[in-house]
Coordinates of C-alpha atoms in Angstrom, one line a residue:
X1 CA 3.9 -30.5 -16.6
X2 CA 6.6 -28.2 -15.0
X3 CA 7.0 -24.9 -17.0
X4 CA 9.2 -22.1 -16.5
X5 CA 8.1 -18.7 -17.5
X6 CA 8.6 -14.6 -17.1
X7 CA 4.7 -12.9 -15.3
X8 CA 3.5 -9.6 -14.2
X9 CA 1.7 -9.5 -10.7
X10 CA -1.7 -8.2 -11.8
X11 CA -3.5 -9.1 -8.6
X12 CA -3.8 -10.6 -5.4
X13 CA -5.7 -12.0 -3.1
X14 CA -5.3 -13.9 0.4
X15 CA -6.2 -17.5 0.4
X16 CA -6.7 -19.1 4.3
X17 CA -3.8 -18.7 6.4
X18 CA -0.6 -18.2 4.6
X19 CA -1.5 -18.0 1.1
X20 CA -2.3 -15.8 -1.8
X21 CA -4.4 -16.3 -4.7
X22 CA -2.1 -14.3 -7.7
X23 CA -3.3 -13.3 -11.0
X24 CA -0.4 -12.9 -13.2
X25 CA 0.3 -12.4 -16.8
X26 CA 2.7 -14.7 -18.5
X27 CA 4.5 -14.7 -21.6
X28 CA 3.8 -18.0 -23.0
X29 CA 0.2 -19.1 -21.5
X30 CA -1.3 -15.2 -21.1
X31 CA -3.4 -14.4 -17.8
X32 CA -3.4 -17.0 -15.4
X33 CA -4.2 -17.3 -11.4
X34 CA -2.2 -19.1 -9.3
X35 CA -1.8 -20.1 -5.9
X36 CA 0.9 -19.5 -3.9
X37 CA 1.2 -21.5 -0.4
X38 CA 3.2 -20.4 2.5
X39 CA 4.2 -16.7 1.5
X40 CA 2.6 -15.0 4.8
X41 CA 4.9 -17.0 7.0
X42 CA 7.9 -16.0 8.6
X43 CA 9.5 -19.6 7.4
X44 CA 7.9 -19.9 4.1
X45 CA 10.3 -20.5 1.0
X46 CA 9.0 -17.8 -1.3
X47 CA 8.3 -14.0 1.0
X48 CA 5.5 -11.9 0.1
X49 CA 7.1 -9.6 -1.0
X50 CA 7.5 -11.3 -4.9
X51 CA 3.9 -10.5 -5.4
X52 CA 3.6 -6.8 -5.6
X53 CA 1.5 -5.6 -8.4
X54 CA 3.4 -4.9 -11.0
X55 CA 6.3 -6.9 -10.3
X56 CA 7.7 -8.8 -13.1
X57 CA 8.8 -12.4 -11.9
X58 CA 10.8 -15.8 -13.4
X59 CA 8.3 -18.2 -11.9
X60 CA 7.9 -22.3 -12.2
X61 CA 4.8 -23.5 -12.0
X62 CA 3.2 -27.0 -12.0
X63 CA 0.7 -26.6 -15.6
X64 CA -2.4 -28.8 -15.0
X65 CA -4.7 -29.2 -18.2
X66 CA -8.0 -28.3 -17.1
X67 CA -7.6 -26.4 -14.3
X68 CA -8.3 -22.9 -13.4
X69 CA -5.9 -22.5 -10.7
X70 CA -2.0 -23.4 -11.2
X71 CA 0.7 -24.3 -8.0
X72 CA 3.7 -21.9 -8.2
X73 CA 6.8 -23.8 -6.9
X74 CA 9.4 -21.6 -7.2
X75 CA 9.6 -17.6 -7.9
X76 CA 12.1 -14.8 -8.2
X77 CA 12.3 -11.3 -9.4
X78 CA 13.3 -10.6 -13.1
X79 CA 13.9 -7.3 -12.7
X80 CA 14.4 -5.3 -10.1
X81 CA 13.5 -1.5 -10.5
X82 CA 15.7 0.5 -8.1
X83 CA 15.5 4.2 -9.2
X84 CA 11.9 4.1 -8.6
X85 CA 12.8 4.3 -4.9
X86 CA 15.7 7.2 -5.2
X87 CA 13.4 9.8 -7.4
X88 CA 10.2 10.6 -6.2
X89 CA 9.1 11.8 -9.1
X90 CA 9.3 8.7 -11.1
X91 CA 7.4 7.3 -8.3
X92 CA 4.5 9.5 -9.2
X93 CA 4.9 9.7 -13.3
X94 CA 6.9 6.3 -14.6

């Protein structure tokens, strides 16, 4: 089943080659790992990027009952925090 859904990067991992392994925190289904194929590439669809701790995403992901790990298809940021960059000292206290 194909769900769409807003997560929080909580971890990651590498997985062989060009993958990741990403914990994230979902809205509907709570914690959940995921893996993500193809994001350390230079041609891959999704960068690496997206997957920053912390980072809140819109994500679609295939939901297989059963399973620990889920396939991401599709991700993009949900919010993009810009100010943290310009002030240095919301860098350092939020």
């Amino acid at each position: 089943m194909i769900l769409k859904s807003e997560a929080i990067v909580l971890r990651v991992v590498k997985f062989q080659e060009s993958g990741i392994v990403a914990t994230l925190y979902t809205r509907e289904a709570g914690m959940k790992d995921f893996i993500v194929r193809g994001v350390r590439t230079h041609r891959g669809k999704m960068k690496h990027s997206l997957f920053q701790v912390l980072s809140i995403l819109d994500i679609v992901y295939y939901d297989k009952p059963g399973r620990d790990l889920q396939f991401i298809s599709d991700a993009s940021f949900s919010h993009i925090y810009t100010h943290f960059l310009d002030n240095p000292l919301k860098m350092v206290y939020g």
